[in-house]
Each structure stands twice: as C-alpha cells, then as structure tokens.
mmCIF file of C-alpha atoms in Angstrom:
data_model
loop_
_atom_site.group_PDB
_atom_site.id
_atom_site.type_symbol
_atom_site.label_atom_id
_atom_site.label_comp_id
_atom_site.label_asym_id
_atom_site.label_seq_id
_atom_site.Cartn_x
_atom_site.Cartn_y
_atom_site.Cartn_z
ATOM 1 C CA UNK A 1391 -59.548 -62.892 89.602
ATOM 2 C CA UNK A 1392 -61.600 -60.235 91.082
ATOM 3 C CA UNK A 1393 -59.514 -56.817 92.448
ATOM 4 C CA UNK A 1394 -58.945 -56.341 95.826
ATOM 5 C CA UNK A 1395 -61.674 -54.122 97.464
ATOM 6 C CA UNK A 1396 -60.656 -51.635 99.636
ATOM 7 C CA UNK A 1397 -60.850 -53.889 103.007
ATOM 8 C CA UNK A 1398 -58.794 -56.578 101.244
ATOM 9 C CA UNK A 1399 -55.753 -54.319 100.506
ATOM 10 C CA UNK A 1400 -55.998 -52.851 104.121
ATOM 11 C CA UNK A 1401 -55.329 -56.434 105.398
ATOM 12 C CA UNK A 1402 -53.452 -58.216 102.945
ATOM 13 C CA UNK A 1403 -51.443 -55.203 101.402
ATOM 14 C CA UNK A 1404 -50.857 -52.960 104.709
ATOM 15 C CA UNK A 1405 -51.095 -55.561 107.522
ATOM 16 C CA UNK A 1406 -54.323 -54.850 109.053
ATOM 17 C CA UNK A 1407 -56.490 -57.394 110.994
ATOM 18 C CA UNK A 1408 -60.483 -58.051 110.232
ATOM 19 C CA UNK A 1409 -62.809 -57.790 113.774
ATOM 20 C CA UNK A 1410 -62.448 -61.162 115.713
ATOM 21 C CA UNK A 1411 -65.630 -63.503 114.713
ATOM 22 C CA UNK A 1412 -66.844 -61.521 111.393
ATOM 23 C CA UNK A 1413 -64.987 -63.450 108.702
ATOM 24 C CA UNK A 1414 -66.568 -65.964 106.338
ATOM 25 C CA UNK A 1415 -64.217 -69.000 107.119
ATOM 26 C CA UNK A 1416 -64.201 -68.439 111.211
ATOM 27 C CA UNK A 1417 -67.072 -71.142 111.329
ATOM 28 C CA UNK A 1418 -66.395 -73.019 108.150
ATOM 29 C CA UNK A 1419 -66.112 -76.723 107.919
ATOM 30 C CA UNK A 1420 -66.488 -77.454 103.992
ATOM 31 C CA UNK A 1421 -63.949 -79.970 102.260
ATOM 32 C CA UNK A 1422 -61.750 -78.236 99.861
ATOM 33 C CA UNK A 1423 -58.605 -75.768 99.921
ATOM 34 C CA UNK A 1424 -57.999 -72.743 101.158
ATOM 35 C CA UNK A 1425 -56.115 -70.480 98.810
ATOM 36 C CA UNK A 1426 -54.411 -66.694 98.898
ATOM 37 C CA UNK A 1427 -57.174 -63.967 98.291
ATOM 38 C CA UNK A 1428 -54.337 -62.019 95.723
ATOM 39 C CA UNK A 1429 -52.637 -64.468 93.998
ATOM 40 C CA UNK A 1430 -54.890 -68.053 94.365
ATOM 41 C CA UNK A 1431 -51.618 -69.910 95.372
ATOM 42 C CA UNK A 1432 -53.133 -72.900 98.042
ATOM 43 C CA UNK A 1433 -52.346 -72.557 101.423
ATOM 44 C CA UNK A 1434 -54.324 -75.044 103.969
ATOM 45 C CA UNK A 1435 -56.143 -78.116 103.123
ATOM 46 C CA UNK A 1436 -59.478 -78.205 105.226
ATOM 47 C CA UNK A 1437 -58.186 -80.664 107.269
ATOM 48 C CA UNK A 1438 -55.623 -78.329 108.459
ATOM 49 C CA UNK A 1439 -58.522 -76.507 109.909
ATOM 50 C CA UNK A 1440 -59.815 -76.356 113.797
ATOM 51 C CA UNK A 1441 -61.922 -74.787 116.036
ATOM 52 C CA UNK A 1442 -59.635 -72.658 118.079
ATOM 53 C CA UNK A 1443 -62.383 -70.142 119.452
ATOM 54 C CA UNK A 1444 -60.075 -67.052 118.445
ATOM 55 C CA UNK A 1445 -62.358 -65.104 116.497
ATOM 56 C CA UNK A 1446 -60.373 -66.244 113.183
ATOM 57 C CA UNK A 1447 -59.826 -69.242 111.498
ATOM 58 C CA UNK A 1448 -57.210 -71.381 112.600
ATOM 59 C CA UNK A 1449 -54.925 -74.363 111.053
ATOM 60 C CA UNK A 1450 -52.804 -76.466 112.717
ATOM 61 C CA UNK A 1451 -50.238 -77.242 109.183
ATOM 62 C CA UNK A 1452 -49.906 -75.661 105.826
ATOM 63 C CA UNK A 1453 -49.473 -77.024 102.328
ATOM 64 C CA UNK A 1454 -45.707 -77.827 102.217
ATOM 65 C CA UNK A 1455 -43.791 -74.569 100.999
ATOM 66 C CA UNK A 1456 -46.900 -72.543 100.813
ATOM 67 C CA UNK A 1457 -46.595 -69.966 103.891
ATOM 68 C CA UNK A 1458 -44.086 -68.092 105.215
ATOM 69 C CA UNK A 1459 -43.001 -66.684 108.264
ATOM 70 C CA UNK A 1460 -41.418 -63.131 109.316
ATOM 71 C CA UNK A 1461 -40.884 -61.498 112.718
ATOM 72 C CA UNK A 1462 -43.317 -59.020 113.483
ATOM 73 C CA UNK A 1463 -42.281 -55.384 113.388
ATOM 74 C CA UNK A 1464 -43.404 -55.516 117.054
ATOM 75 C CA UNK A 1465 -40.562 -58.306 118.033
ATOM 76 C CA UNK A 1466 -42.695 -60.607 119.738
ATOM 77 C CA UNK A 1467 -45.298 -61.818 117.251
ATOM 78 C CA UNK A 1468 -44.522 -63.975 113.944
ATOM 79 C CA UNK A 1469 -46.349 -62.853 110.719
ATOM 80 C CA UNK A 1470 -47.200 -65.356 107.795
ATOM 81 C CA UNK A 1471 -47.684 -64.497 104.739
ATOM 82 C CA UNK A 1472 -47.940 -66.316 101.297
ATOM 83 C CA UNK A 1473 -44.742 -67.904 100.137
ATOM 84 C CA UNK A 1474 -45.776 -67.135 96.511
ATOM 85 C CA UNK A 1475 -46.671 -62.948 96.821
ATOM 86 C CA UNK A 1476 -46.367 -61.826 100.288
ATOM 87 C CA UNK A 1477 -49.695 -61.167 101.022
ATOM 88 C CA UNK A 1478 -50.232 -60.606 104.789
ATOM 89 C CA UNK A 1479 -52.264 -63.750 106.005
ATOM 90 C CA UNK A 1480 -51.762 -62.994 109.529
ATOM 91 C CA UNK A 1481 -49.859 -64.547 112.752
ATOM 92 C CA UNK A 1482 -48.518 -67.726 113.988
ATOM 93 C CA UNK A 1483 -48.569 -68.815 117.799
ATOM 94 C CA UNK A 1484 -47.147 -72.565 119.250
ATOM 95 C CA UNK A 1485 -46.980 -73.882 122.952
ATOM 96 C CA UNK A 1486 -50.708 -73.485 123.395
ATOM 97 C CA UNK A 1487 -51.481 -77.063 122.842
ATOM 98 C CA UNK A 1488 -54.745 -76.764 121.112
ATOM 99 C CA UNK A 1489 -53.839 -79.848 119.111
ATOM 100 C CA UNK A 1490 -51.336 -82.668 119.064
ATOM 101 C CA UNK A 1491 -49.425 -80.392 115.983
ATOM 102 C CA UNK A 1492 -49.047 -77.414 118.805
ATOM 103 C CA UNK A 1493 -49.441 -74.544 116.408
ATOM 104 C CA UNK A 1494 -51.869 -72.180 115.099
ATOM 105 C CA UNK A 1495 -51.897 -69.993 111.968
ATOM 106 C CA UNK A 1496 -54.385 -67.426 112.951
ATOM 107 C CA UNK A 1497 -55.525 -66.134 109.510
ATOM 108 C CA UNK A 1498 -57.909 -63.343 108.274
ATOM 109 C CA UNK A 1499 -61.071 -64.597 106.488
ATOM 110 C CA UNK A 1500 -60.447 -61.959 103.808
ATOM 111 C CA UNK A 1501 -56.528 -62.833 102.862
ATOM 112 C CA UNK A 1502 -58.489 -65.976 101.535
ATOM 113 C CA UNK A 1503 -60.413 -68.001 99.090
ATOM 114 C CA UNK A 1504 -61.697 -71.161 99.303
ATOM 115 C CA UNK A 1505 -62.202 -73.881 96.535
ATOM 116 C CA UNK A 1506 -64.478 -76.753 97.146
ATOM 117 C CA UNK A 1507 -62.716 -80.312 96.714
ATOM 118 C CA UNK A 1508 -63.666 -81.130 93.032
ATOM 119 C CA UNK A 1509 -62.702 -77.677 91.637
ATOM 120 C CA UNK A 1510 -58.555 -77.542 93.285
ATOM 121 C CA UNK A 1511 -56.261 -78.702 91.485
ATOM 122 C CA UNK A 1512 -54.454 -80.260 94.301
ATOM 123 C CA UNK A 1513 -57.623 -81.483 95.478
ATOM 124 C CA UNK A 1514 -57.202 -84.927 94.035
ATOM 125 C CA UNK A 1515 -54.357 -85.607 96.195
ATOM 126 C CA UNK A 1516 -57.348 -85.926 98.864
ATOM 127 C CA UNK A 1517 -59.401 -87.582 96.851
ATOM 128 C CA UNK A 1518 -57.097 -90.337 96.434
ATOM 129 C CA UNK A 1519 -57.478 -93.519 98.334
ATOM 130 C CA UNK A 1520 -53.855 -94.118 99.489
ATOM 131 C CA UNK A 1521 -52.900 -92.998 102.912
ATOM 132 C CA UNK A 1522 -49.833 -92.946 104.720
ATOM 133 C CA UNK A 1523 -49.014 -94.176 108.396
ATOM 134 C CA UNK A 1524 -46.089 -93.951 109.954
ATOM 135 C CA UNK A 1525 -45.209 -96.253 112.821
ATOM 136 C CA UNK A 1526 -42.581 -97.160 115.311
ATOM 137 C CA UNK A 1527 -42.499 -100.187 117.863
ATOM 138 C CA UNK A 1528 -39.296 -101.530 118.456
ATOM 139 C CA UNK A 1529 -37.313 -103.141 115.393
ATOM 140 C CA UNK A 1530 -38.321 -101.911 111.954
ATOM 141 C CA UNK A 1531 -37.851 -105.486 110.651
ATOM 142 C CA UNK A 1532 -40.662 -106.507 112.819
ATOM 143 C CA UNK A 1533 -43.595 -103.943 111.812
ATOM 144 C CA UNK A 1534 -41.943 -104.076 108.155
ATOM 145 C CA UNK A 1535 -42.941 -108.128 107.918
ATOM 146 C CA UNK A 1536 -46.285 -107.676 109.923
ATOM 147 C CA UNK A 1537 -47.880 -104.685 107.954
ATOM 148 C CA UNK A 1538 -46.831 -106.100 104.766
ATOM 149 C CA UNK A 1539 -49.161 -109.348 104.857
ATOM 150 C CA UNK A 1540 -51.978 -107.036 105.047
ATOM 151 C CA UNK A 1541 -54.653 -106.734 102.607
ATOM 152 C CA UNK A 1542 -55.048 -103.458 101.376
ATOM 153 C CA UNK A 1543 -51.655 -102.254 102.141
ATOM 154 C CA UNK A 1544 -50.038 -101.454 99.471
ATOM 155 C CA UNK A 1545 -46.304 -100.640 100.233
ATOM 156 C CA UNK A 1546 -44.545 -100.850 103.638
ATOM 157 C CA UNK A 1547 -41.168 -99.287 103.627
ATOM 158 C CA UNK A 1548 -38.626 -98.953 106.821
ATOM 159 C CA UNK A 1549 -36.395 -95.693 107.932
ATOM 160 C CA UNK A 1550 -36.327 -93.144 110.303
ATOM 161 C CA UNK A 1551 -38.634 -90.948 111.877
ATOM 162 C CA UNK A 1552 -38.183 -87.650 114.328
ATOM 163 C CA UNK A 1553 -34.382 -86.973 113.887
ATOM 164 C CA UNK A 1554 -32.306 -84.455 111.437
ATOM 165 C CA UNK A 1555 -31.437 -85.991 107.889
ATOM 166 C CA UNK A 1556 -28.037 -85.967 108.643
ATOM 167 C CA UNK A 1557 -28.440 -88.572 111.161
ATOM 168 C CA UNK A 1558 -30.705 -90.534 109.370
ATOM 169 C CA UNK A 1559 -29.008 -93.705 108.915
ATOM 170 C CA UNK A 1560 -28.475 -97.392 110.879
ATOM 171 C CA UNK A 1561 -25.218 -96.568 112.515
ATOM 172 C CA UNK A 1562 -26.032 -93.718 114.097
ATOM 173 C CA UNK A 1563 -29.663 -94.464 115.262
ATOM 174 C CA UNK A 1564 -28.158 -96.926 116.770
ATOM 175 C CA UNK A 1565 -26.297 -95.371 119.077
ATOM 176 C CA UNK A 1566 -29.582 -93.877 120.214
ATOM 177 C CA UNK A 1567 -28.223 -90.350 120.515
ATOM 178 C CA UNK A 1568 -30.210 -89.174 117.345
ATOM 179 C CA UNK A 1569 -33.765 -88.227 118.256
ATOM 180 C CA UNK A 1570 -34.642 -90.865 115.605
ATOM 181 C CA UNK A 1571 -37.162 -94.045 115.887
ATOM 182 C CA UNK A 1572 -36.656 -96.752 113.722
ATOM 183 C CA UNK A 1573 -40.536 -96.725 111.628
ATOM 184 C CA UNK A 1574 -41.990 -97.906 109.149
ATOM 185 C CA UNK A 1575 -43.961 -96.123 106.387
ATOM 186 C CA UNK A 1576 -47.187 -97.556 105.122
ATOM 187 C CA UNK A 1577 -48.614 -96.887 102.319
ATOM 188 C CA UNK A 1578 -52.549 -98.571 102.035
ATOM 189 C CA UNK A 1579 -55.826 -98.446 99.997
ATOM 190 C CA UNK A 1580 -58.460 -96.325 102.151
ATOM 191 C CA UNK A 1581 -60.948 -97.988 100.246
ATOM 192 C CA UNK A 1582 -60.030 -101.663 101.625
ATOM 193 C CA UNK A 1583 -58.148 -100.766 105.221
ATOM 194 C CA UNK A 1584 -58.920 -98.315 107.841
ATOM 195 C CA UNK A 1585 -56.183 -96.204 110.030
ATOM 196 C CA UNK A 1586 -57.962 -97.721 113.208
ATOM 197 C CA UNK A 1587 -57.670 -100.969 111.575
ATOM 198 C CA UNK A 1588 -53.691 -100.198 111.340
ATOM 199 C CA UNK A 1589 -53.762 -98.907 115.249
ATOM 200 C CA UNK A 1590 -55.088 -102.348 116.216
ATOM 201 C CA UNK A 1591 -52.414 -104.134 114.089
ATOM 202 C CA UNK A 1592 -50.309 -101.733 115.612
ATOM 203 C CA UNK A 1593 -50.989 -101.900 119.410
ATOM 204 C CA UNK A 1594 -51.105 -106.049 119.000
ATOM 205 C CA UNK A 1595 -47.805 -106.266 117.380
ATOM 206 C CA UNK A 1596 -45.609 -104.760 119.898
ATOM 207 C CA UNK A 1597 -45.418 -104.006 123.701
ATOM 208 C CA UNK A 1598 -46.546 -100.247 124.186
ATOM 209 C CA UNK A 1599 -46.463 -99.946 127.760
ATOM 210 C CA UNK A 1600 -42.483 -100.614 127.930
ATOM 211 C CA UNK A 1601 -40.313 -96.951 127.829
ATOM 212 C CA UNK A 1602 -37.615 -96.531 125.072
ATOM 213 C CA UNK A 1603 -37.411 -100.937 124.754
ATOM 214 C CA UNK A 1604 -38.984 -103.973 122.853
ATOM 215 C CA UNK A 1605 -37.737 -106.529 124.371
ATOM 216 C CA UNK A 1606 -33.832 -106.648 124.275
ATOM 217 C CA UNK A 1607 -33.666 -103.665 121.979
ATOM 218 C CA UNK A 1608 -33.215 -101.173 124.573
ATOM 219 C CA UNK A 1609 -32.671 -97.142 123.339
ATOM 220 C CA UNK A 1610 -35.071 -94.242 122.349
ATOM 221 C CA UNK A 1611 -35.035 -95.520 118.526
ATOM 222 C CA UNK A 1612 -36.962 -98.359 119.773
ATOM 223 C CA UNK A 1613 -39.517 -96.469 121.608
ATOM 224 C CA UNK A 1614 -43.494 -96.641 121.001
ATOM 225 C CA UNK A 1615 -44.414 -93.803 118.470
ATOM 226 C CA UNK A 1616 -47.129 -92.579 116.329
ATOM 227 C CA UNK A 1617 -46.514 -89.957 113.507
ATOM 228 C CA UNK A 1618 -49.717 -88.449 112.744
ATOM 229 C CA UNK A 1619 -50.040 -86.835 109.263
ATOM 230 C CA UNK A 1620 -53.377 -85.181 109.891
ATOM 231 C CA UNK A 1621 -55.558 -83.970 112.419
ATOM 232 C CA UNK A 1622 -57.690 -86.800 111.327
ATOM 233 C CA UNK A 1623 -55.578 -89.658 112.531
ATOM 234 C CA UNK A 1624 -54.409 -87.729 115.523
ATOM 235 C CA UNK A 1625 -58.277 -88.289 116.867
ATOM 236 C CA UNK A 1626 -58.020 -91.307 115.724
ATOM 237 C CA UNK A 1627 -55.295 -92.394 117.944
ATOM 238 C CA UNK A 1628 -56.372 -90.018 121.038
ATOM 239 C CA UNK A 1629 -59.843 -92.220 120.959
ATOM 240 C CA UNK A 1630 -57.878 -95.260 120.578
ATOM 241 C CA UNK A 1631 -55.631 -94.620 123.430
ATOM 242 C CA UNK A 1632 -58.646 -93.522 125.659
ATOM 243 C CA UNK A 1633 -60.051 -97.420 125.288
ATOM 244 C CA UNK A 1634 -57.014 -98.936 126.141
ATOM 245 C CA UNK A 1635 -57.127 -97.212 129.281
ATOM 246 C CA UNK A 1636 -60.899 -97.324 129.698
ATOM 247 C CA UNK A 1637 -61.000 -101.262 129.024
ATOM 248 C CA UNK A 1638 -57.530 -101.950 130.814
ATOM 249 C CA UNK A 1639 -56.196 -103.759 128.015
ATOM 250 C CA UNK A 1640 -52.480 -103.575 129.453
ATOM 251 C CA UNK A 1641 -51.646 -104.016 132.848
ATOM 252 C CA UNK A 1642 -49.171 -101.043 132.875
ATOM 253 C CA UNK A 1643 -49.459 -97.338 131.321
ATOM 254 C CA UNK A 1644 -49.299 -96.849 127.427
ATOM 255 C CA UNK A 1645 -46.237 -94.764 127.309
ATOM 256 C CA UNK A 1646 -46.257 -94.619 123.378
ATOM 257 C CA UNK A 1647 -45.739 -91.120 121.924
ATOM 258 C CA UNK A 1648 -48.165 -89.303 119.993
ATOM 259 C CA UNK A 1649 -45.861 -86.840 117.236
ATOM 260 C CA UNK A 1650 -46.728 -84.890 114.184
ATOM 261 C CA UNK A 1651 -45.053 -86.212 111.159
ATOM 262 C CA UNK A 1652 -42.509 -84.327 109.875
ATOM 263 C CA UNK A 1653 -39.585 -86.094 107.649
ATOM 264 C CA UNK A 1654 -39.530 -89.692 106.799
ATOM 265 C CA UNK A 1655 -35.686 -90.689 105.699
ATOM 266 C CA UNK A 1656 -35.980 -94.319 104.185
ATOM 267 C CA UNK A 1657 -33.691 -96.889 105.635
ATOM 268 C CA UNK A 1658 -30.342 -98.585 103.360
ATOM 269 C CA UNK A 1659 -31.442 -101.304 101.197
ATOM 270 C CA UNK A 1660 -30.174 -103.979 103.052
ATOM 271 C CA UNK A 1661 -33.629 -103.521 105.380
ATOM 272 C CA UNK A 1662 -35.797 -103.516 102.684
ATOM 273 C CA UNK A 1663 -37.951 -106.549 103.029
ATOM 274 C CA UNK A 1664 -35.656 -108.071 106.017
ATOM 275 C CA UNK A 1665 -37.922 -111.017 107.075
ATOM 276 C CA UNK A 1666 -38.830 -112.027 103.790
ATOM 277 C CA UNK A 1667 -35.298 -112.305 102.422
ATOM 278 C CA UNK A 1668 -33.827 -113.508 105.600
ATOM 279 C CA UNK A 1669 -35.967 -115.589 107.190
ATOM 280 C CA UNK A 1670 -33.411 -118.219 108.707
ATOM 281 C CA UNK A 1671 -31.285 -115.264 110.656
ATOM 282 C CA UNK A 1672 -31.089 -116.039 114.060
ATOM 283 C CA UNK A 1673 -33.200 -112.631 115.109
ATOM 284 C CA UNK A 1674 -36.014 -113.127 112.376
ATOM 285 C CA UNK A 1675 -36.561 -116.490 113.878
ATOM 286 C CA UNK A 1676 -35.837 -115.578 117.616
ATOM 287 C CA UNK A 1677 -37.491 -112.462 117.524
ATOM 288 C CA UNK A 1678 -39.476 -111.694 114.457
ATOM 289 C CA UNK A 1679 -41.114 -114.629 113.439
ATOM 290 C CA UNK A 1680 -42.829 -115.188 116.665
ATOM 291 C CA UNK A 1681 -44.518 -111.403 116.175
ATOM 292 C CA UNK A 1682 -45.437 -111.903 113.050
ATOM 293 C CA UNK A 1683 -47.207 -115.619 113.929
ATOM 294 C CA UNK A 1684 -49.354 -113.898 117.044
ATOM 295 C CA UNK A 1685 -50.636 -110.771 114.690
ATOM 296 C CA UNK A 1686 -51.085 -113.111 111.728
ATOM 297 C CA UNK A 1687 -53.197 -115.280 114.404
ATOM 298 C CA UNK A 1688 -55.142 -112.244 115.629
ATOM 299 C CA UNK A 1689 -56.056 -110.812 112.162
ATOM 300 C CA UNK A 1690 -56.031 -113.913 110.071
ATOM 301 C CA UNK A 1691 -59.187 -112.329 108.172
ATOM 302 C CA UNK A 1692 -57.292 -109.374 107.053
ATOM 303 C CA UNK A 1693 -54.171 -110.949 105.649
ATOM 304 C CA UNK A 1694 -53.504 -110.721 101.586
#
C-alpha cells in the first residue's frame, strides 16, 4: 500500500474536506468495492452508490460493521469514519429522502480506493447468483406455500420483519403492538428467476390495496410490505408500483409499504413449511389453499 500523500493525511488524518466535484469517485459508476484509502478495509459495495449531486460521492448503506459514526466536534453534524482505523471518511445526513434507504454517507474521493469486482475479496458475494427478497402480505403461511413451488427459488423461510429482536416472536406480533410484519425470506437462483418476476408473484398472491388486513387477519403484522435489500430492487419495485397505477390494475390505492431491510428474525419451527405439513387445518384449506390454487393458476409455467 502506497503512503499517504500530503492531501490524503490532511483529509483522512486531520479531518479536512476535498473541493465539492474534484474527486475521482464523484461521477463513478464501475462495479466493484469501495475500500479505506489507509488501511484497504471495504466500506460500500457499488451498489450502495447514487447520484446525489453534492459534489462528493454518496451511498445510501455500508458493508455491515464497516463504518462508523461520531458526533461532530461542531454538535450538529455526524462524522464517519472507518470502523477498522479511524480514518476520517466524512459525514452522514438522513431525512432528505434522496432514496427509499433515506441516508447519505457523503464521502471524500481521496479517503478511498476502489477495487473492481473480480479483484475484492468480498466481491464474490455479488457475483453469486442467489438473492434475497423479503416479503410481507398477510399470513406468512400463505407467501411461505406460494413462493416455495417456484422454480428457481431455492429456500423460502418465514419470520419477522421491521420490529426489535426482542419482540420477534408469534405471541407478541400478534398482538400487533410490535412494529413487526409477519414475511417471508426468499432465497432464489438469479440465474433462473427475476426480482420482478417475484413482485408479480407477489402483487397476485395477496390483496395490496387493503391497510394493515388480508382478509380476516386484521393488525399492522399483516400489512403489505416490501424490504428492499438494495437500491437495485428498490427501482425495481418503484417502476412496478408506477404500472399498477398507470394500468389501473386495482380498483383502490396500493397502500403497500416500501422499507429498507434491516433484520430478518426467523419464525419458531412450528411455521416452517405450514401448508405442506398441515394441509387438512381448517385455515390452510379455508384460507391458504385457495391462494396458493389462483397463483399456481396464474404462473403455472414457472412452478418447480
């Protein structure tokens, strides 16, 4: 690793700031990760990166554990800096609504490096072809037995979504004062099944124009909710909820909730593959089956 020139320690060692618009990464768009310019640790994956129009490059998420943050001598600014030596990266702002995750890390150019794709060592988690989606439309039993008969998904598990981990079990979702939805977690081959492939299994399995309900499950953990892992998907589902409304496929408003994915706490065992091991209960046949017949109708071509 090269040493830091004299610029570099001015911003990363002493706290300084580079001129809005000269850095190297303001305008770039290359796949790979970007890592701390004084001790290579990763940081942001390029699809944390977006165009804010700040002068400096912007990212919406970090790598998990990789940046962190400190109030600014000045008491109303947040620095970030990297987790693994302190190095001054620069300043974190949220409630401007730039994108769905509501958060910019406004970052120097020169507090950086960047590694193309094939050279990171984390870089084959991108590279691999299983994705995760996160879902919630009414009961997880429901979504569990529909996304499962997919081809190309690989794993479909059910839990909790948007709450604390402390409340993040059946009882107390329930009671629907947790901030929890009941979700499911799928996990599917890229290479065989497209994310707006899920939305469409998605949108056709449940009612997403009724508020906190499916049907006689009434309560918040049964509302209409995306998690989005990536800025990727969150386009993904803005473009998907713009046709709905453009083509009027629903006679009311979509009220389902678009939400950055945080924590996923899987459900108790006893859910695990609900339908399939308890097909004759009265609510998989009242309830469930019925779902699972109309999507298996509508997508007969993409069942396993």
């Amino acid at each position: 690793m090269k040493p830091l020139t004299e610029f570099e320690r001015y911003v990363i060692e002493q706290k300084g700031t580079e001129r809005p618009f000269t850095g190297e990464y303001v305008d770039h768009n290359a796949k790979g990760v970007y890592c701390c310019r004084r001790c290579e640790a990763p940081l942001y994956l390029s699809e944390h990166k977006f165009q804010a129009h700040c002068g400096w490059p912007a990212f919406d998420n970090e790598i998990k554990g990789a940046v962190t943050r400190v109030p600014d001598a000045d008491g109303h600014r947040t620095e970030i800096v990297c987790a693994e030596c302190g190095g001054h990266l620069g300043h974190v702002f949220e409630g401007e609504m730039l994108t769905p995750a509501n958060v910019r890390h406004c970052v120097n150019s020169v507090s950086m490096t960047f590694k193309e794709i094939e050279a990171s060592e984390i870089g084959n988690e991108a590279k691999q072809s299983t994705k995760l989606a996160t879902f919630g439309g009414g009961c997880f039993w429901c979504l569990e037995a529909i996304f499962s008969r997919l081809d190309g998904v690989e794993k479909v598990t059910s839990g909790y979504s948007g709450g604390s981990a402390e409340d993040a079990n059946y009882e107390k979702v329930c009671s629907g004062n947790t901030h929890h939805a009941e979700v499911v977690q799928v996990e599917f081959d890229a290479t065989k099944l497209d994310y707006q492939t899920l939305l469409a299994v998605f949108f056709s399995s449940h009612d997403p124009t009724t508020l906190n309900r499916q049907g006689n499950d009434v309560g918040p953990q049964y509302r209409s909710v995306i998690f989005v892992h990536d800025q990727v998907q969150a386009d993904l589902v803005n473009a998907a909820l713009a046709e709905l409304e453009s083509k009027q496929v629903f006679n009311n408003p979509v009220v389902t909730q678009v939400v950055k994915f945080d924590e996923f706490y899987a459900a108790e065992l006893k859910h695990e593959n609900y339908y399939a091991n308890n097909p004759q209960q009265s609510y998989c046949q009242m309830v469930v089956k019925p779902k699972v017949d109309k999507v298996t109708e509508l997508f007969q071509h993409l069942l396993k």
